[in-house]
Amino acid sequence: MESNQTWITEVILLGFQVDPALELFLFGFFLLFYSLTLMGNGIILGLIYLDSRLHTPMYVFLSHLAIVDMSYASSTVPEMLANLVMHKKVISFAPCILQTFLYLAFAITECLILVVMCYDRYVAICHPLQYTLIMNWRVCTVLASTCWIFSFLLALVHITLILRLPFCGPQKINHFFCQIMSVFKLACADTRLNQVVLFAGSAFVLVGPLCLVLVSYLHILAAILRIQSGEGRRKAFSTCSSHLCVVGLFFGSAIVMYMAPKSSHSQEQRKILSLFYSLFNPMLNPLIYSLRNAEVKMALKRVLWKQRSM
């Protein structure tokens, strides 16, 4: 690199390039969704903590998913909300890289937690007599810890490769947060290695786990159809359909975002996709689990009844 090149110290997030009046509307709209995300996932966490009947592996993993969803949304949405009401939409380079790291780490964690939840349902339905032996608390702790540790290590690999690049401009990111592919465009060097590693990582944590989920659910479906009891079959379908909805929303949007060819989506479409799985997905997850899961609805009724009788 030539000595007279200037290294950037701050980045301008262009965000949603709309009229100022529409920016205020978007601020209120996204703030409402963000509040619902925190409230919905907070309620799920509270119910699991307060109701001893939910102290099972399935709901332990669901509590991890709720924590991930709140963290996931909080890594980008507050900055986006601040930029919608500020005229100078600037973020320092170090916080920008930190935002990229946290976003990647929480996204990968959510992906792996969803796979672990699928494995839990597979064991519960296909091997019910061995469930308590296989999914004991030690196994649950190891699975959850592995998801978190592996995710942060993989995100650290991407960030380490990014920090090896020279960043001398352009200074603007056409996004509402420091999304990794947008950060690549700030570099004044070849980023092909970064893009190959990102694609390989995306295939590893998206396509591989999704195949495992689909194969597991084929076995689960076959096991459900063999259940003689109508009530047992309905309960199994209820918990599995909730998980499948969440898996479909997350994996579908993420694969389209990170593995589709660049030319197939405009930058504005990519912003909407990013917004979907960084804000709308975390907000929808607790709604899906609460509306489609009888145990969660019963736990909510018990907690409300307990509060009313006090």
GROMACS .gro file of C-alpha atoms in nm, residues 20-301:
model
  282
   20PRO     CA    1  -3.737   1.269   0.634
   21ALA     CA    2  -4.110   1.234   0.709
   22LEU     CA    3  -4.101   0.866   0.613
   23GLU     CA    4  -3.789   0.819   0.828
   24LEU     CA    5  -3.991   0.926   1.135
   25PHE     CA    6  -4.263   0.677   1.043
   26LEU     CA    7  -4.003   0.401   1.000
   27PHE     CA    8  -3.851   0.495   1.336
   28GLY     CA    9  -4.187   0.445   1.511
   29PHE     CA   10  -4.262   0.128   1.315
   30PHE     CA   11  -3.925  -0.037   1.385
   31LEU     CA   12  -3.926   0.078   1.748
   32LEU     CA   13  -4.262  -0.096   1.794
   33PHE     CA   14  -4.131  -0.417   1.639
   34TYR     CA   15  -3.812  -0.402   1.846
   35SER     CA   16  -4.013  -0.350   2.165
   36LEU     CA   17  -4.234  -0.648   2.075
   37THR     CA   18  -3.923  -0.857   2.012
   38LEU     CA   19  -3.780  -0.780   2.356
   39MET     CA   20  -4.117  -0.820   2.527
   40GLY     CA   21  -4.214  -1.146   2.352
   41ASN     CA   22  -3.881  -1.317   2.409
   42GLY     CA   23  -3.867  -1.179   2.762
   43ILE     CA   24  -4.207  -1.334   2.836
   44ILE     CA   25  -4.088  -1.671   2.700
   45LEU     CA   26  -3.779  -1.652   2.923
   46GLY     CA   27  -3.989  -1.553   3.225
   47LEU     CA   28  -4.238  -1.836   3.174
   48ILE     CA   29  -3.962  -2.096   3.144
   49TYR     CA   30  -3.796  -1.964   3.460
   50LEU     CA   31  -4.118  -1.938   3.665
   51ASP     CA   32  -4.296  -2.258   3.562
   52SER     CA   33  -4.120  -2.577   3.681
   53ARG     CA   34  -4.316  -2.784   3.425
   54LEU     CA   35  -4.115  -2.611   3.152
   55HIS     CA   36  -3.781  -2.711   3.304
   56THR     CA   37  -3.721  -2.967   3.030
   57PRO     CA   38  -3.452  -2.984   2.757
   58MET     CA   39  -3.690  -2.855   2.489
   59TYR     CA   40  -3.766  -2.537   2.682
   60VAL     CA   41  -3.407  -2.493   2.798
   61PHE     CA   42  -3.308  -2.471   2.432
   62LEU     CA   43  -3.605  -2.242   2.367
   63SER     CA   44  -3.475  -2.010   2.641
   64HIS     CA   45  -3.138  -2.001   2.463
   65LEU     CA   46  -3.321  -1.915   2.139
   66ALA     CA   47  -3.501  -1.628   2.315
   67ILE     CA   48  -3.169  -1.492   2.448
   68VAL     CA   49  -3.015  -1.517   2.101
   69ASP     CA   50  -3.312  -1.341   1.941
   70MET     CA   51  -3.296  -1.047   2.184
   71SER     CA   52  -2.919  -1.020   2.141
   72TYR     CA   53  -2.945  -1.062   1.764
   73ALA     CA   54  -3.192  -0.776   1.727
   74SER     CA   55  -3.006  -0.557   1.978
   75SER     CA   56  -2.681  -0.585   1.783
   76THR     CA   57  -2.823  -0.380   1.493
   77VAL     CA   58  -3.164  -0.226   1.563
   78PRO     CA   59  -3.066   0.043   1.823
   79GLU     CA   60  -2.804   0.182   1.581
   80MET     CA   61  -3.060   0.174   1.298
   81LEU     CA   62  -3.315   0.359   1.512
   82ALA     CA   63  -3.059   0.624   1.609
   83ASN     CA   64  -2.963   0.678   1.244
   84LEU     CA   65  -3.327   0.726   1.144
   85VAL     CA   66  -3.358   1.033   1.369
   86MET     CA   67  -3.004   1.172   1.327
   87HIS     CA   68  -2.885   1.381   1.036
   88LYS     CA   69  -2.524   1.255   1.054
   89LYS     CA   70  -2.540   0.878   1.028
   90VAL     CA   71  -2.185   0.801   1.133
   91ILE     CA   72  -2.035   0.506   1.321
   92SER     CA   73  -1.670   0.471   1.420
   93PHE     CA   74  -1.477   0.194   1.246
   94ALA     CA   75  -1.409  -0.012   1.562
   95PRO     CA   76  -1.779  -0.025   1.672
   96CYS     CA   77  -1.867  -0.106   1.311
   97ILE     CA   78  -1.641  -0.413   1.314
   98LEU     CA   79  -1.775  -0.508   1.659
   99GLN     CA   80  -2.130  -0.489   1.523
  100THR     CA   81  -2.032  -0.717   1.233
  101PHE     CA   82  -1.878  -0.967   1.477
  102LEU     CA   83  -2.178  -0.976   1.713
  103TYR     CA   84  -2.427  -1.001   1.429
  104LEU     CA   85  -2.242  -1.297   1.275
  105ALA     CA   86  -2.195  -1.469   1.612
  106PHE     CA   87  -2.562  -1.444   1.712
  107ALA     CA   88  -2.681  -1.546   1.363
  108ILE     CA   89  -2.467  -1.862   1.370
  109THR     CA   90  -2.574  -1.937   1.728
  110GLU     CA   91  -2.942  -1.916   1.629
  111CYS     CA   92  -2.881  -2.154   1.340
  112LEU     CA   93  -2.712  -2.412   1.562
  113ILE     CA   94  -2.965  -2.379   1.845
  114LEU     CA   95  -3.243  -2.452   1.594
  115VAL     CA   96  -3.058  -2.769   1.486
  116VAL     CA   97  -3.015  -2.879   1.849
  117MET     CA   98  -3.387  -2.819   1.910
  118CYS     CA   99  -3.462  -3.039   1.609
  119TYR     CA  100  -3.238  -3.314   1.753
  120ASP     CA  101  -3.424  -3.284   2.084
  121ARG     CA  102  -3.760  -3.335   1.909
  122TYR     CA  103  -3.617  -3.626   1.709
  123VAL     CA  104  -3.507  -3.807   2.027
  124ALA     CA  105  -3.835  -3.725   2.208
  125ILE     CA  106  -4.058  -3.861   1.931
  126CYS     CA  107  -3.848  -4.136   1.772
  127HIS     CA  108  -3.687  -4.269   2.093
  128PRO     CA  109  -3.928  -4.170   2.373
  129LEU     CA  110  -3.823  -4.447   2.615
  130GLN     CA  111  -3.458  -4.340   2.598
  131TYR     CA  112  -3.526  -3.965   2.595
  132THR     CA  113  -3.433  -3.890   2.958
  133LEU     CA  114  -3.119  -4.101   2.924
  134ILE     CA  115  -3.001  -3.940   2.598
  135MET     CA  116  -3.109  -3.580   2.668
  136ASN     CA  117  -2.983  -3.554   3.025
  137TRP     CA  118  -2.879  -3.219   3.171
  138ARG     CA  119  -2.509  -3.279   3.103
  139VAL     CA  120  -2.578  -3.342   2.733
  140CYS     CA  121  -2.803  -3.033   2.715
  141THR     CA  122  -2.533  -2.816   2.874
  142VAL     CA  123  -2.266  -2.949   2.637
  143LEU     CA  124  -2.487  -2.897   2.329
  144ALA     CA  125  -2.586  -2.541   2.426
  145SER     CA  126  -2.228  -2.445   2.521
  146THR     CA  127  -2.092  -2.589   2.195
  147CYS     CA  128  -2.340  -2.380   1.994
  148TRP     CA  129  -2.229  -2.057   2.163
  149ILE     CA  130  -1.853  -2.128   2.162
  150PHE     CA  131  -1.839  -2.254   1.802
  151SER     CA  132  -2.046  -1.957   1.677
  152PHE     CA  133  -1.824  -1.696   1.837
  153LEU     CA  134  -1.508  -1.873   1.715
  154LEU     CA  135  -1.638  -1.889   1.356
  155ALA     CA  136  -1.738  -1.522   1.370
  156LEU     CA  137  -1.389  -1.445   1.503
  157VAL     CA  138  -1.236  -1.617   1.199
  158HIS     CA  139  -1.431  -1.387   0.965
  159ILE     CA  140  -1.338  -1.076   1.166
  160THR     CA  141  -0.968  -1.176   1.176
  161LEU     CA  142  -0.968  -1.207   0.796
  162ILE     CA  143  -1.143  -0.869   0.767
  163LEU     CA  144  -0.891  -0.694   0.992
  164ARG     CA  145  -0.606  -0.813   0.766
  165LEU     CA  146  -0.748  -0.596   0.488
  166PRO     CA  147  -0.648  -0.232   0.433
  167PHE     CA  148  -0.947   0.003   0.463
  168CYS     CA  149  -0.899   0.328   0.279
  169GLY     CA  150  -1.245   0.393   0.139
  170PRO     CA  151  -1.506   0.443   0.016
  171GLN     CA  152  -1.634   0.563   0.351
  172LYS     CA  153  -2.003   0.490   0.290
  173ILE     CA  154  -2.197   0.169   0.353
  174ASN     CA  155  -2.524   0.137   0.163
  175HIS     CA  156  -2.694  -0.049   0.448
  176PHE     CA  157  -2.854   0.021   0.787
  177PHE     CA  158  -2.578  -0.164   0.977
  178CYS     CA  159  -2.224  -0.296   0.921
  179GLN     CA  160  -2.326  -0.607   0.732
  180ILE     CA  161  -2.021  -0.817   0.644
  181MET     CA  162  -2.059  -0.802   0.265
  182SER     CA  163  -2.098  -0.425   0.285
  183VAL     CA  164  -1.782  -0.403   0.500
  184PHE     CA  165  -1.590  -0.590   0.228
  185LYS     CA  166  -1.662  -0.298  -0.008
  186LEU     CA  167  -1.473  -0.059   0.222
  187ALA     CA  168  -1.147  -0.244   0.159
  188CYS     CA  169  -0.899  -0.125  -0.100
  189ALA     CA  170  -0.763  -0.476  -0.162
  190ASP     CA  171  -0.875  -0.808  -0.307
  191THR     CA  172  -1.151  -0.961  -0.088
  192ARG     CA  173  -1.195  -1.286  -0.279
  193LEU     CA  174  -1.052  -1.492   0.007
  194ASN     CA  175  -1.298  -1.332   0.249
  195GLN     CA  176  -1.587  -1.401   0.014
  196VAL     CA  177  -1.485  -1.765  -0.036
  197VAL     CA  178  -1.453  -1.820   0.340
  198LEU     CA  179  -1.790  -1.649   0.396
  199PHE     CA  180  -1.958  -1.867   0.133
  200ALA     CA  181  -1.797  -2.183   0.273
  201GLY     CA  182  -1.899  -2.085   0.627
  202SER     CA  183  -2.253  -2.011   0.512
  203ALA     CA  184  -2.277  -2.351   0.343
  204PHE     CA  185  -2.144  -2.519   0.657
  205VAL     CA  186  -2.384  -2.352   0.903
  206LEU     CA  187  -2.687  -2.321   0.673
  207VAL     CA  188  -2.704  -2.595   0.409
  208GLY     CA  189  -2.553  -2.873   0.624
  209PRO     CA  190  -2.776  -2.811   0.928
  210LEU     CA  191  -3.082  -2.762   0.707
  211CYS     CA  192  -3.023  -3.106   0.550
  212LEU     CA  193  -2.993  -3.256   0.899
  213VAL     CA  194  -3.318  -3.086   1.001
  214LEU     CA  195  -3.504  -3.215   0.693
  215VAL     CA  196  -3.377  -3.572   0.738
  216SER     CA  197  -3.467  -3.562   1.109
  217TYR     CA  198  -3.818  -3.440   1.032
  218LEU     CA  199  -3.874  -3.717   0.781
  219HIS     CA  200  -3.803  -3.965   1.064
  220ILE     CA  201  -4.018  -3.758   1.302
  221LEU     CA  202  -4.309  -3.752   1.056
  222ALA     CA  203  -4.289  -4.128   1.013
  223ALA     CA  204  -4.284  -4.174   1.392
  224ILE     CA  205  -4.581  -3.937   1.441
  225LEU     CA  206  -4.789  -4.127   1.187
  226ARG     CA  207  -4.726  -4.446   1.385
  227ILE     CA  208  -4.863  -4.293   1.708
  228GLN     CA  209  -5.196  -4.460   1.787
  229SER     CA  210  -5.331  -4.191   2.022
  230GLY     CA  211  -5.498  -3.895   1.849
  231GLU     CA  212  -5.409  -3.666   2.140
  232GLY     CA  213  -5.043  -3.775   2.130
  233ARG     CA  214  -5.031  -3.719   1.757
  234ARG     CA  215  -5.178  -3.367   1.790
  235LYS     CA  216  -4.931  -3.275   2.065
  236ALA     CA  217  -4.636  -3.398   1.857
  237PHE     CA  218  -4.758  -3.208   1.549
  238SER     CA  219  -4.808  -2.893   1.760
  239THR     CA  220  -4.452  -2.876   1.894
  240CYS     CA  221  -4.292  -2.985   1.565
  241SER     CA  222  -4.493  -2.746   1.346
  242SER     CA  223  -4.384  -2.453   1.566
  243HIS     CA  224  -4.021  -2.549   1.523
  244LEU     CA  225  -4.060  -2.604   1.148
  245CYS     CA  226  -4.212  -2.256   1.104
  246VAL     CA  227  -3.916  -2.095   1.282
  247VAL     CA  228  -3.663  -2.307   1.088
  248GLY     CA  229  -3.826  -2.222   0.756
  249LEU     CA  230  -3.830  -1.847   0.823
  250PHE     CA  231  -3.470  -1.833   0.945
  251PHE     CA  232  -3.297  -2.071   0.703
  252GLY     CA  233  -3.496  -1.954   0.402
  253SER     CA  234  -3.413  -1.585   0.440
  254ALA     CA  235  -3.051  -1.650   0.541
  255ILE     CA  236  -2.980  -1.881   0.244
  256VAL     CA  237  -3.132  -1.631   0.002
  257MET     CA  238  -2.922  -1.355   0.159
  258TYR     CA  239  -2.580  -1.521   0.180
  259MET     CA  240  -2.580  -1.793  -0.085
  260ALA     CA  241  -2.783  -1.648  -0.375
  261PRO     CA  242  -2.584  -1.487  -0.660
  262LYS     CA  243  -2.513  -1.117  -0.606
  263SER     CA  244  -2.687  -1.014  -0.927
  264SER     CA  245  -3.017  -1.177  -0.826
  265HIS     CA  246  -3.099  -0.912  -0.563
  266SER     CA  247  -3.064  -0.534  -0.560
  267GLN     CA  248  -2.909  -0.363  -0.258
  268GLU     CA  249  -3.253  -0.242  -0.144
  269GLN     CA  250  -3.387  -0.599  -0.158
  270ARG     CA  251  -3.089  -0.714   0.049
  271LYS     CA  252  -3.169  -0.448   0.310
  272ILE     CA  253  -3.526  -0.580   0.336
  273LEU     CA  254  -3.401  -0.939   0.366
  274SER     CA  255  -3.156  -0.833   0.639
  275LEU     CA  256  -3.434  -0.650   0.817
  276PHE     CA  257  -3.656  -0.957   0.796
  277TYR     CA  258  -3.420  -1.197   0.970
  278SER     CA  259  -3.266  -0.942   1.209
  279LEU     CA  260  -3.592  -0.787   1.335
  280PHE     CA  261  -3.906  -0.963   1.213
  281ASN     CA  262  -3.777  -1.318   1.269
  282PRO     CA  263  -3.685  -1.258   1.637
  283MET     CA  264  -4.024  -1.094   1.689
  284LEU     CA  265  -4.218  -1.377   1.523
  285ASN     CA  266  -4.042  -1.663   1.705
  286PRO     CA  267  -4.209  -1.612   2.047
  287LEU     CA  268  -4.546  -1.557   1.877
  288ILE     CA  269  -4.513  -1.885   1.687
  289TYR     CA  270  -4.413  -2.079   1.998
  290SER     CA  271  -4.680  -1.921   2.219
  291LEU     CA  272  -4.969  -1.947   1.971
  292ARG     CA  273  -4.892  -2.299   1.847
  293ASN     CA  274  -4.764  -2.456   2.169
  294ALA     CA  275  -5.023  -2.573   2.421
  295GLU     CA  276  -4.769  -2.608   2.704
  296VAL     CA  277  -4.654  -2.246   2.671
  297LYS     CA  278  -5.015  -2.124   2.666
  298MET     CA  279  -5.096  -2.327   2.976
  299ALA     CA  280  -4.784  -2.197   3.153
  300LEU     CA  281  -4.890  -1.840   3.075
  301LYS     CA  282  -5.238  -1.908   3.218
   0.00000   0.00000   0.00000
